PDB file of C-alpha atoms in Angstrom:
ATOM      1  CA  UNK P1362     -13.374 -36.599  15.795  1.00  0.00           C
ATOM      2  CA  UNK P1363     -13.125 -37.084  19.450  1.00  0.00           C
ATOM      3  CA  UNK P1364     -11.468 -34.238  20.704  1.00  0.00           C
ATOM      4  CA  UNK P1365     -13.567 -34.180  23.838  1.00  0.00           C
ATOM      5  CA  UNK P1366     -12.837 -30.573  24.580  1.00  0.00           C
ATOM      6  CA  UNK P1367     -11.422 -29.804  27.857  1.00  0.00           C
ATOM      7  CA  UNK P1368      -9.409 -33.110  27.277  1.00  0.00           C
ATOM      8  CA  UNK P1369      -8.042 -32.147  23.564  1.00  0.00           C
ATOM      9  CA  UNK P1370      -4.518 -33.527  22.944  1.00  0.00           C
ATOM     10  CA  UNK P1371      -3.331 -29.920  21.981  1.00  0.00           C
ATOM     11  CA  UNK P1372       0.011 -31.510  20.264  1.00  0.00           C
ATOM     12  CA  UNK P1373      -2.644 -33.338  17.656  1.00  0.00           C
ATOM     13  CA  UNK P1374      -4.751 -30.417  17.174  1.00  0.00           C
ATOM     14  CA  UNK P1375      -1.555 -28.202  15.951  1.00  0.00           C
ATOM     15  CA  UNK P1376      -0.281 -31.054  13.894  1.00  0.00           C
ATOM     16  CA  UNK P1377      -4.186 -30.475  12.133  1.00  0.00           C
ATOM     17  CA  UNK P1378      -4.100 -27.042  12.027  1.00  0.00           C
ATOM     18  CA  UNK P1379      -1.258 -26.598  10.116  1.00  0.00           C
ATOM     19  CA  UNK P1380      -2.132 -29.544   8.047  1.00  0.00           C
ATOM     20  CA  UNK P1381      -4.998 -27.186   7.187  1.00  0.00           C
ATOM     21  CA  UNK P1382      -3.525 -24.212   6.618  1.00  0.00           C
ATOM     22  CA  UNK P1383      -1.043 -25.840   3.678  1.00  0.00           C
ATOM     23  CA  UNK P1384      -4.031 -26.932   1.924  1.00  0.00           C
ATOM     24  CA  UNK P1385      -7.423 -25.795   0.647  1.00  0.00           C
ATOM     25  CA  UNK P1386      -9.087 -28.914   1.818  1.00  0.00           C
ATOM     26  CA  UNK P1387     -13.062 -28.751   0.339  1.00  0.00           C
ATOM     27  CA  UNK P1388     -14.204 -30.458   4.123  1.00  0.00           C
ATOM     28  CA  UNK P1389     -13.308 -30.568   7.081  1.00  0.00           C
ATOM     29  CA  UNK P1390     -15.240 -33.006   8.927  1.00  0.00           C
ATOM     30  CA  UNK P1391     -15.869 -33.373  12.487  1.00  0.00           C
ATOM     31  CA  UNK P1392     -16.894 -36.186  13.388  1.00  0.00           C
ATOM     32  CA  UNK P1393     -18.635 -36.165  16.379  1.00  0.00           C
ATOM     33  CA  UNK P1394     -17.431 -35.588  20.592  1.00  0.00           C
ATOM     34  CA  UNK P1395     -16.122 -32.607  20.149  1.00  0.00           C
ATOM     35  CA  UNK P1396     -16.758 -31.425  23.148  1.00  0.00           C
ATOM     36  CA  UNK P1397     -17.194 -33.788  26.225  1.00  0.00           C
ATOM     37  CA  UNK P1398     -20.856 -32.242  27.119  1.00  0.00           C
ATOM     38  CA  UNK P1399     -19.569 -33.487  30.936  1.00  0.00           C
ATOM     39  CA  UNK P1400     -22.578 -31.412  32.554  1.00  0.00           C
ATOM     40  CA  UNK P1401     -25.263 -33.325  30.531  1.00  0.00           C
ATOM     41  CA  UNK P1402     -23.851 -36.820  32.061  1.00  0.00           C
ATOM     42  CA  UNK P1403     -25.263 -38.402  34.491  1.00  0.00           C
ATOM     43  CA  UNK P1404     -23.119 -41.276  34.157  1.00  0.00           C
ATOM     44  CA  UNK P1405     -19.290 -40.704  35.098  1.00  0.00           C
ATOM     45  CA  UNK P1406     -18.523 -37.275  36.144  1.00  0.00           C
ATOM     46  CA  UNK P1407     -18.020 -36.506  39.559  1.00  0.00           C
ATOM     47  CA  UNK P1408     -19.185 -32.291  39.673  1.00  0.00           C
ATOM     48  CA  UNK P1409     -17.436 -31.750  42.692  1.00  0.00           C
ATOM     49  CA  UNK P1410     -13.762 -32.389  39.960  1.00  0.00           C
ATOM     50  CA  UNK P1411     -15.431 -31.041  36.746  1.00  0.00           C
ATOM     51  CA  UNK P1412     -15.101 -27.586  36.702  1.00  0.00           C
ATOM     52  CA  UNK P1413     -15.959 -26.913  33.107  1.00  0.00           C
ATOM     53  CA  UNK P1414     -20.017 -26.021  32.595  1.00  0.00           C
ATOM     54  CA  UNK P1415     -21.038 -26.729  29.041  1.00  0.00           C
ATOM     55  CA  UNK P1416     -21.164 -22.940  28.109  1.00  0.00           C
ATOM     56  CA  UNK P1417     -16.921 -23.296  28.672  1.00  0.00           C
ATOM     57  CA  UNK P1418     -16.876 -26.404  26.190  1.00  0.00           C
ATOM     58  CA  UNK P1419     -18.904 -24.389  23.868  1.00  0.00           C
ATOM     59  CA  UNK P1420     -16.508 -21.568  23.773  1.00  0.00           C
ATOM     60  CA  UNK P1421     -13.449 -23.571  23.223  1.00  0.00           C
ATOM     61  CA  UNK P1422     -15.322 -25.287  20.621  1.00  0.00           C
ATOM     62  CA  UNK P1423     -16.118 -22.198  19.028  1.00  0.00           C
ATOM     63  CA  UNK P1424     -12.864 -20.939  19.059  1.00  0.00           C
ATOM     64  CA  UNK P1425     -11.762 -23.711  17.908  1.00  0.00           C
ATOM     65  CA  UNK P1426     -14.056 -23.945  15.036  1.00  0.00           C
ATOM     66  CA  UNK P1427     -12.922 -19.687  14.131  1.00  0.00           C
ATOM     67  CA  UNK P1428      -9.276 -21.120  13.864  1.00  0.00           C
ATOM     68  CA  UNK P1429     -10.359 -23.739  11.129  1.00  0.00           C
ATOM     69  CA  UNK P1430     -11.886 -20.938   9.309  1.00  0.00           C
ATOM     70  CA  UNK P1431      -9.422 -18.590   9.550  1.00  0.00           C
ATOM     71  CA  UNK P1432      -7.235 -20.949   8.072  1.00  0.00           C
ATOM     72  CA  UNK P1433      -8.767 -22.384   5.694  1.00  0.00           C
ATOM     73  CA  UNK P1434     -11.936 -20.004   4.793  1.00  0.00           C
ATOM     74  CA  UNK P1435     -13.357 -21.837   1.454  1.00  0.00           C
ATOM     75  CA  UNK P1436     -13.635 -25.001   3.709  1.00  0.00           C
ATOM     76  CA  UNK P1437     -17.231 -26.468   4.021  1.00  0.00           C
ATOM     77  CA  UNK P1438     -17.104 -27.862   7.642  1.00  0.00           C
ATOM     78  CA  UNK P1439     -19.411 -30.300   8.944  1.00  0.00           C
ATOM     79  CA  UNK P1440     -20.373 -31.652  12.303  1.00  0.00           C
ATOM     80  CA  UNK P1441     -21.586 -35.483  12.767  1.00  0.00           C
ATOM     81  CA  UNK P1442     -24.209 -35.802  15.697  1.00  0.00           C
ATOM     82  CA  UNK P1443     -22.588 -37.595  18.513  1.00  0.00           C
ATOM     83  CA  UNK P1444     -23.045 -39.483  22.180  1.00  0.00           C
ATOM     84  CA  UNK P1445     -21.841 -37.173  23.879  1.00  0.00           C
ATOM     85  CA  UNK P1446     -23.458 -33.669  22.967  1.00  0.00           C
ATOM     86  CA  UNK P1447     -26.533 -34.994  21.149  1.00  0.00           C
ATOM     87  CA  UNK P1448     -27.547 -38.127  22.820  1.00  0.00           C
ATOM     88  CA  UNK P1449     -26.866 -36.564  26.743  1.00  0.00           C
ATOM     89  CA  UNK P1450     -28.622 -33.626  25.735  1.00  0.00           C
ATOM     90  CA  UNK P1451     -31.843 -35.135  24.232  1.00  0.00           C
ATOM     91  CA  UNK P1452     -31.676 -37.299  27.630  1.00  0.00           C
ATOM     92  CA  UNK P1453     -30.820 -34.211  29.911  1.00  0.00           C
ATOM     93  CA  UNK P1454     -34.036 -32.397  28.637  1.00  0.00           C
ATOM     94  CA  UNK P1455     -36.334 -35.847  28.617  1.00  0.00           C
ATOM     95  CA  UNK P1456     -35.085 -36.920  32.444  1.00  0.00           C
ATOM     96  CA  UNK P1457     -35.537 -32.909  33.529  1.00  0.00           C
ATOM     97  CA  UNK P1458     -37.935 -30.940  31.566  1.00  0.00           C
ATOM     98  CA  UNK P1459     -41.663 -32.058  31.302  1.00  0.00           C
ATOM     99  CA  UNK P1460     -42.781 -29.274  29.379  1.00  0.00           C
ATOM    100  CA  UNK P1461     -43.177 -30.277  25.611  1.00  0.00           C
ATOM    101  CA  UNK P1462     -43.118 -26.499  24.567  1.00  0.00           C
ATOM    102  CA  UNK P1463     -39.759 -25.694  26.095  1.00  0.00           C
ATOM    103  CA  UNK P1464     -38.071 -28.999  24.810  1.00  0.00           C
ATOM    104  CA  UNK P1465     -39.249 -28.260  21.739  1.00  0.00           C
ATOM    105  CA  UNK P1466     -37.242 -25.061  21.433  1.00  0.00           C
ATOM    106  CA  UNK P1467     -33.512 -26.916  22.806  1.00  0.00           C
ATOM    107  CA  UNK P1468     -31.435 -28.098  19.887  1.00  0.00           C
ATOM    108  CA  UNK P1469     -28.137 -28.782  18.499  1.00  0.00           C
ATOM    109  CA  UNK P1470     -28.684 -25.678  15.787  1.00  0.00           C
ATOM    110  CA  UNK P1471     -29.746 -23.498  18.331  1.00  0.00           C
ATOM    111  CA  UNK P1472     -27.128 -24.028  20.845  1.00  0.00           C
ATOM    112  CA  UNK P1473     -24.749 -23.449  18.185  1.00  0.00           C
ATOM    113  CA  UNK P1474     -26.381 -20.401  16.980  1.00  0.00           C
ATOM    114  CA  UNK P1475     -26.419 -18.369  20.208  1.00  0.00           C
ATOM    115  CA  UNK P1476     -22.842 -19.578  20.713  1.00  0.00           C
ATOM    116  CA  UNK P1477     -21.911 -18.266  16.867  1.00  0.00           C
ATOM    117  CA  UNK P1478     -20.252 -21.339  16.177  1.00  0.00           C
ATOM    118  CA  UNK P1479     -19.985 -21.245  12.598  1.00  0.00           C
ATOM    119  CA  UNK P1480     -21.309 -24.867  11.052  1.00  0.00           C
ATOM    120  CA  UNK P1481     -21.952 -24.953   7.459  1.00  0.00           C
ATOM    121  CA  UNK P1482     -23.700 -28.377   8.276  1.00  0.00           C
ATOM    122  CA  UNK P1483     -25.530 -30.036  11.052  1.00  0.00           C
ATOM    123  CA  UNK P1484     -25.506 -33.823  10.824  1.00  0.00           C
ATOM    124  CA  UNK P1485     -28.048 -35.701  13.387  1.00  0.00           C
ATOM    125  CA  UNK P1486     -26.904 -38.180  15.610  1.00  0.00           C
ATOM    126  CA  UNK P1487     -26.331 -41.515  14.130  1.00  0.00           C
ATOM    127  CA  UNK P1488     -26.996 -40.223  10.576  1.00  0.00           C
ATOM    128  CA  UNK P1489     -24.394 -41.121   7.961  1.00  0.00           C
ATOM    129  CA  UNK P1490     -23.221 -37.990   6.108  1.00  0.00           C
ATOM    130  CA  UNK P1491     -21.571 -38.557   2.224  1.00  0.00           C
ATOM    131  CA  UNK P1492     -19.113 -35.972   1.166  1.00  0.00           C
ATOM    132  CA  UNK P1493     -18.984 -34.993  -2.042  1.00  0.00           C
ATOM    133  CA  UNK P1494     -22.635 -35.773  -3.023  1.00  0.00           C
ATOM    134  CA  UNK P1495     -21.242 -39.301  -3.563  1.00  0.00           C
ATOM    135  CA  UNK P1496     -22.736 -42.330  -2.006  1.00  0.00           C
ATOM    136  CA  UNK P1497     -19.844 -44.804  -1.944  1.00  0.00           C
ATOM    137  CA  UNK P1498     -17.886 -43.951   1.351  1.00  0.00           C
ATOM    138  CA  UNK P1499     -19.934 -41.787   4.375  1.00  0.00           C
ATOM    139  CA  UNK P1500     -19.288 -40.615   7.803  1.00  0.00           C
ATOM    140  CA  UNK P1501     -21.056 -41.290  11.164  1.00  0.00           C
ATOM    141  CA  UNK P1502     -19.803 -41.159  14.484  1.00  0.00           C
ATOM    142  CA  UNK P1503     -20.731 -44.488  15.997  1.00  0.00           C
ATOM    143  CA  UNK P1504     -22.183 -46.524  18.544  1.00  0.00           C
ATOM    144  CA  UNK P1505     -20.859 -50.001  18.599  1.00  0.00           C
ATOM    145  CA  UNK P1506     -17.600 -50.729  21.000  1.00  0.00           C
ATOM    146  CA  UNK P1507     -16.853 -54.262  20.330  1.00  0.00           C
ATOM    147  CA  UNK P1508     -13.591 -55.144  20.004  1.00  0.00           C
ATOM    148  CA  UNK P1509     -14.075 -55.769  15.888  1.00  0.00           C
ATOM    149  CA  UNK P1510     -16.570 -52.985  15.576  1.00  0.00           C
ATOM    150  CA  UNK P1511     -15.454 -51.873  11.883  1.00  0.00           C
ATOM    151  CA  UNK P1512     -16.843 -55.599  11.183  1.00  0.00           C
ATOM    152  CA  UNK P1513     -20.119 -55.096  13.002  1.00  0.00           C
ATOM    153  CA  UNK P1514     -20.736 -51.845  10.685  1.00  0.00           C
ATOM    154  CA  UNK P1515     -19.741 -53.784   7.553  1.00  0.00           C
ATOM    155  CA  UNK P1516     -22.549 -56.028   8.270  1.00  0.00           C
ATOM    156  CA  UNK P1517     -24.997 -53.441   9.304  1.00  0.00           C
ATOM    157  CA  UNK P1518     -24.635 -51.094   6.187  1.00  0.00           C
ATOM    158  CA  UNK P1519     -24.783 -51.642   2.664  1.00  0.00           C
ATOM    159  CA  UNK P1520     -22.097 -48.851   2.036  1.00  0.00           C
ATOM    160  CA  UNK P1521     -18.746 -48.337   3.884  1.00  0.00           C
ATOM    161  CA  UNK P1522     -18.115 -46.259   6.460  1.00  0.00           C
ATOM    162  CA  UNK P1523     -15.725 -43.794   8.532  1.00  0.00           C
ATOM    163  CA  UNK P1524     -16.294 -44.284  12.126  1.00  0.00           C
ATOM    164  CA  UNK P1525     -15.100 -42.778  15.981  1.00  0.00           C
ATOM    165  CA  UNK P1526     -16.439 -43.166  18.579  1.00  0.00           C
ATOM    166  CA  UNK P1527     -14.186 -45.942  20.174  1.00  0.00           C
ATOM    167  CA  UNK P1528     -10.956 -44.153  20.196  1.00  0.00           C
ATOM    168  CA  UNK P1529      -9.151 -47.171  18.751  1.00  0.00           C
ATOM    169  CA  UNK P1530      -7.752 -47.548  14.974  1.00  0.00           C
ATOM    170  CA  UNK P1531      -9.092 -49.860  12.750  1.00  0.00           C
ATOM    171  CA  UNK P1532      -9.658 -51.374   9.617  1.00  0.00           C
ATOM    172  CA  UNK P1533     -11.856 -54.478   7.944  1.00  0.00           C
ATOM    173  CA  UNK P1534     -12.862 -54.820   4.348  1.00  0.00           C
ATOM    174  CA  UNK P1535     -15.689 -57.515   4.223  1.00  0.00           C
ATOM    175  CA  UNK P1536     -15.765 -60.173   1.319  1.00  0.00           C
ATOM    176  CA  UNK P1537     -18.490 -57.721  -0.242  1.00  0.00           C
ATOM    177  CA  UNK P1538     -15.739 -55.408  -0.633  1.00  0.00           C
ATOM    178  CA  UNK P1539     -17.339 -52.722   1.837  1.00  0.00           C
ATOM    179  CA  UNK P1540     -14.893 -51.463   3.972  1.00  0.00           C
ATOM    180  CA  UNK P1541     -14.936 -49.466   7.284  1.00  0.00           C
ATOM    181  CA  UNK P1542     -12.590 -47.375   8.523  1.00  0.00           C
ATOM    182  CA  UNK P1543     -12.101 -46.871  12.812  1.00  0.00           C
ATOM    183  CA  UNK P1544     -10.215 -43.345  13.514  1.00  0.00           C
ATOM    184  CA  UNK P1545      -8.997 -42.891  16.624  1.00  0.00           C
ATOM    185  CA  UNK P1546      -9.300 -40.071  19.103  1.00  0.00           C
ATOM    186  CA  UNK P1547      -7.837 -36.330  19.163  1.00  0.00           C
ATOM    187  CA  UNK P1548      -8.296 -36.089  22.874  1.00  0.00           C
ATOM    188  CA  UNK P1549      -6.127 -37.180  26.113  1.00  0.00           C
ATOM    189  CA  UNK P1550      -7.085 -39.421  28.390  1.00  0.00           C
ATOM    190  CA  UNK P1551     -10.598 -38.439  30.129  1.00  0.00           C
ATOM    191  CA  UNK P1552      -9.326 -37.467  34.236  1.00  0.00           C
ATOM    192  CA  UNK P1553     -13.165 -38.933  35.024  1.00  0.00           C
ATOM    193  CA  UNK P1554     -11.839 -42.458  33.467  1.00  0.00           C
ATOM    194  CA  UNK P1555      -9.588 -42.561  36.543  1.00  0.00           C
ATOM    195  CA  UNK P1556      -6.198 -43.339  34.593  1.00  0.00           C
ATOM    196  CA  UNK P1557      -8.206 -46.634  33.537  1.00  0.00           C
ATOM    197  CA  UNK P1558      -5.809 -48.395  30.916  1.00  0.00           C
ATOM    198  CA  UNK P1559      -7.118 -47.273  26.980  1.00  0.00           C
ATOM    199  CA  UNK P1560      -6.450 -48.983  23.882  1.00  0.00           C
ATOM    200  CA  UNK P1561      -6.928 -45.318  22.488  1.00  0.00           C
ATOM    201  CA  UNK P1562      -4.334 -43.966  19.332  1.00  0.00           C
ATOM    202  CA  UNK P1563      -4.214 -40.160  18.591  1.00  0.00           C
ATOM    203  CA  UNK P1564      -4.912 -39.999  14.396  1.00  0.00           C
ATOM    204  CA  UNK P1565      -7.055 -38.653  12.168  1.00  0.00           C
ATOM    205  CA  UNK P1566      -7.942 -39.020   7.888  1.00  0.00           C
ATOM    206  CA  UNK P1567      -7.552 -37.456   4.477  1.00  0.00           C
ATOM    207  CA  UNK P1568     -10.196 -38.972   1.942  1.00  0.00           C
ATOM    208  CA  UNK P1569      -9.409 -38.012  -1.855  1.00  0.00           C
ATOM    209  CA  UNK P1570     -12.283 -38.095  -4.454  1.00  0.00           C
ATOM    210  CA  UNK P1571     -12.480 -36.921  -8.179  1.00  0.00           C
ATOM    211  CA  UNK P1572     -15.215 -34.939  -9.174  1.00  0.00           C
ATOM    212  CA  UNK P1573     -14.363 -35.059 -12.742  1.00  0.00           C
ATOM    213  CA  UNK P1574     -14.819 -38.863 -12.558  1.00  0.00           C
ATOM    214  CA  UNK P1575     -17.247 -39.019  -9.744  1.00  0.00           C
ATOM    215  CA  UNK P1576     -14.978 -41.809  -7.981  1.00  0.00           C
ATOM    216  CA  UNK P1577     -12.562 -42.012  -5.351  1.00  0.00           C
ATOM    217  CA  UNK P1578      -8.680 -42.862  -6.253  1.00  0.00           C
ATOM    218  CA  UNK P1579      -7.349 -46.288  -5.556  1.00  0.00           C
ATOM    219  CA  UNK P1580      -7.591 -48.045  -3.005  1.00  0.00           C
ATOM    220  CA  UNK P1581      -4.068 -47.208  -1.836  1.00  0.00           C
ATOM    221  CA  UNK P1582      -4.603 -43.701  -2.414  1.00  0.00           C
ATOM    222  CA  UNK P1583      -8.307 -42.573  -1.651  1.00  0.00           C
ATOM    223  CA  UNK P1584      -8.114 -43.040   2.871  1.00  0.00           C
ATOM    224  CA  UNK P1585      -4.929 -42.531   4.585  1.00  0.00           C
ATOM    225  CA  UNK P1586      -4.979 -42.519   8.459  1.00  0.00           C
ATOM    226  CA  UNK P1587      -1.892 -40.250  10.037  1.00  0.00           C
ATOM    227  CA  UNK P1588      -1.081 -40.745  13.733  1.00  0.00           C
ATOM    228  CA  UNK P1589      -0.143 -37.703  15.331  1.00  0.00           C
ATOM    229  CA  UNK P1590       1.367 -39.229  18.383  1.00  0.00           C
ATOM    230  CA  UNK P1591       4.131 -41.816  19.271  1.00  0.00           C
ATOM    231  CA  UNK P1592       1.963 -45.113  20.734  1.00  0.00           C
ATOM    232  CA  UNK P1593       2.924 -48.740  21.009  1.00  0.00           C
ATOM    233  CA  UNK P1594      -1.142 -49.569  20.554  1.00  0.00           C
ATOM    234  CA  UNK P1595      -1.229 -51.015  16.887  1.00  0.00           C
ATOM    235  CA  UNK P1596      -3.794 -51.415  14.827  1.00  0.00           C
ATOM    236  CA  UNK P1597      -6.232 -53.993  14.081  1.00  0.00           C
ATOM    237  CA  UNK P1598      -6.737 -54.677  10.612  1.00  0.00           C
ATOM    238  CA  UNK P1599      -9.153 -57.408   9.053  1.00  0.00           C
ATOM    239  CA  UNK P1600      -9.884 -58.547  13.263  1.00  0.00           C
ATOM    240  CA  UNK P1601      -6.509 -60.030  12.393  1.00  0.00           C
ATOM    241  CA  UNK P1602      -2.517 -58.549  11.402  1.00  0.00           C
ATOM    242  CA  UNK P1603      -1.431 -55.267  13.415  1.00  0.00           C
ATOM    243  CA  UNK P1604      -0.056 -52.750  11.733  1.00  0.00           C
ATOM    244  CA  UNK P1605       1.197 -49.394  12.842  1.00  0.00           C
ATOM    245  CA  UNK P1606       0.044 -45.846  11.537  1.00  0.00           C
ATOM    246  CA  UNK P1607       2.213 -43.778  10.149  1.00  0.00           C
ATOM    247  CA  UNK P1608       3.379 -41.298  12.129  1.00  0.00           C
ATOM    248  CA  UNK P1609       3.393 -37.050  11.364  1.00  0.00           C
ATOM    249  CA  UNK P1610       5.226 -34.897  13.146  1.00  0.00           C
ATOM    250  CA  UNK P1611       5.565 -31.228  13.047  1.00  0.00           C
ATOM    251  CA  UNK P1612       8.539 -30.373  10.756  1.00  0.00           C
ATOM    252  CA  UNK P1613       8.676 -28.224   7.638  1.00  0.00           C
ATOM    253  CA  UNK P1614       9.720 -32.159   5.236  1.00  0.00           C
ATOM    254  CA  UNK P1615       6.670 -34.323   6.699  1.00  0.00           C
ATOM    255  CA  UNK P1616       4.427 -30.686   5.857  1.00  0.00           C
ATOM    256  CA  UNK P1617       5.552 -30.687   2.290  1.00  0.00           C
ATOM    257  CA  UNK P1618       5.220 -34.121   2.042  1.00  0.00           C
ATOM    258  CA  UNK P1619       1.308 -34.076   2.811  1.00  0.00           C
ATOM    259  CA  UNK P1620       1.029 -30.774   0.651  1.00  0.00           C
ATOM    260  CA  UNK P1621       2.937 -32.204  -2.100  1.00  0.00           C
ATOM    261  CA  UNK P1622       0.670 -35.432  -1.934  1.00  0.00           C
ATOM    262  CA  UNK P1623      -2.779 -33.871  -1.707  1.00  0.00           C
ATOM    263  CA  UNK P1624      -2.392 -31.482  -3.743  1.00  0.00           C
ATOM    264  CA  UNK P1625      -5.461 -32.186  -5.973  1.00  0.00           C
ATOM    265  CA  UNK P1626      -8.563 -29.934  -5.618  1.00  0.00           C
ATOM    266  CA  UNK P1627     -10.918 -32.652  -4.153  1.00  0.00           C
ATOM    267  CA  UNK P1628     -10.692 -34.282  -0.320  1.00  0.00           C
ATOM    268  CA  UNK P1629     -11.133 -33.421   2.810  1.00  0.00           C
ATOM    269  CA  UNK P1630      -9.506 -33.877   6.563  1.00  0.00           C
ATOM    270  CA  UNK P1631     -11.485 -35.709   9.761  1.00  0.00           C
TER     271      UNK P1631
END
């Protein structure tokens, strides 16, 4: 998640992609900002810097979202509603179009339709999505930005969660033993920030599950978060103890490593 095309970090996308392309992962899930949608805000961008129209961020996305097939073609791949695309274009059309009949017929499926990027699933905005039919562990985007947010969603939900949305890595397990899991980012840092200083780590996550079972692996096992970029920003785990990720870079051993590791039928890559 948060790749906030034009900003991608392209060294973390490869890293990804050829993650993908050594192993039939059953989803890939994006989890929401994928592209920046900096034409819908009427916040930070300055229009007279931003050069990129929304039709340009759908095209990389698309592109983007051919590569992922092409590599790995039996992939289901999702999309998780998001701030940024969903949320500034439902408040685009309400602040600038008073006709119901024309709102009606703007939407997320649409847009990606005439842009043929090919979805398998639309999630809505602030909707948790479950992989695997399972309703243990599930996906949503976010909208808290505390500084302990993976303890704000631990007390919101009665399931645990894999979040974005803050750019920051994170981890709490509450004495309920949900747990919820704060990925970072995939994108550099935003030029309309202004070089403001970021507590922001490049990563992503590989969830294993067992159908046969119908349960994740162990604890130890089942969520792994992989940096894909040097940082000195550590994580917070528990609101508490730092810890850093474990870093991938692109060589043929750390490859075979992750192959050799996942090589079960049953997980999927955010």
């Amino acid at each position: 998640g948060d790749v906030h095309f034009p900003y991608q970090d392209d060294k973390s996308l490869n890293t990804i992609k050829q993650i993908i392309k050594d192993n039939n992962f059953d989803e890939i899930i994006l989890n929401g900002d994928i592209i920046d949608a900096g034409q819908l805000s009427t916040k930070f961008i300055n229009y007279e810097d931003y050069k990129l129209s929304l039709k340009d961020e759908l095209l990389m996305f698309k592109d983007f979202v051919d590569e992922l097939k092409e590599l790995n073609p039996e992939s289901k791949i999702v999309f998780v509603g998001d701030n940024h695309l969903n949320e500034r274009l439902e408040r685009y059309i309400r602040e600038r179009i008073d006709v119901d009949c024309i709102r009606e017929e703007i939407s997320i499926e649409k847009m990606f339709e005439k842009f043929k990027i090919n979805i398998d699933e639309i999630v809505p905005y602030n909707k948790v999505y479950f992989p695997f039919t399972q309703r243990q562990i599930g996906c949503i985007h976010g909208f808290i930005s505390s500084k302990y947010f993976t303890e704000k969603y631990t007390q919101k939900y009665t399931h645990s969660l894999i979040v974005n949305h803050t750019h920051t890595t994170q981890y709490y397990r509450a004495d309920n033993g949900l747990e919820c899991f704060g990925l970072g980012c995939l994108c550099e840092n935003l030029k309309y920030l202004r070089n403001q200083p970021v507590r922001w780590n490049n990563s992503f996550g590989i969830l294993k599950y067992d159908y046969k079972i119908r349960k994740y692996f162990t604890k130890k096992e089942r969520m792994k978060f992989y940096q894909t970029k040097e940082s000195k920003i550590k994580t917070i785990y528990n609101g508490g103890a730092n810890k850093k990720f474990k870093n991938i870079e692109l060589s043929d051993e750390i490859i075979k490593k992750i192959k050799i590791r996942y090589s079960l039928p049953n997980r999927f890559i955010l």
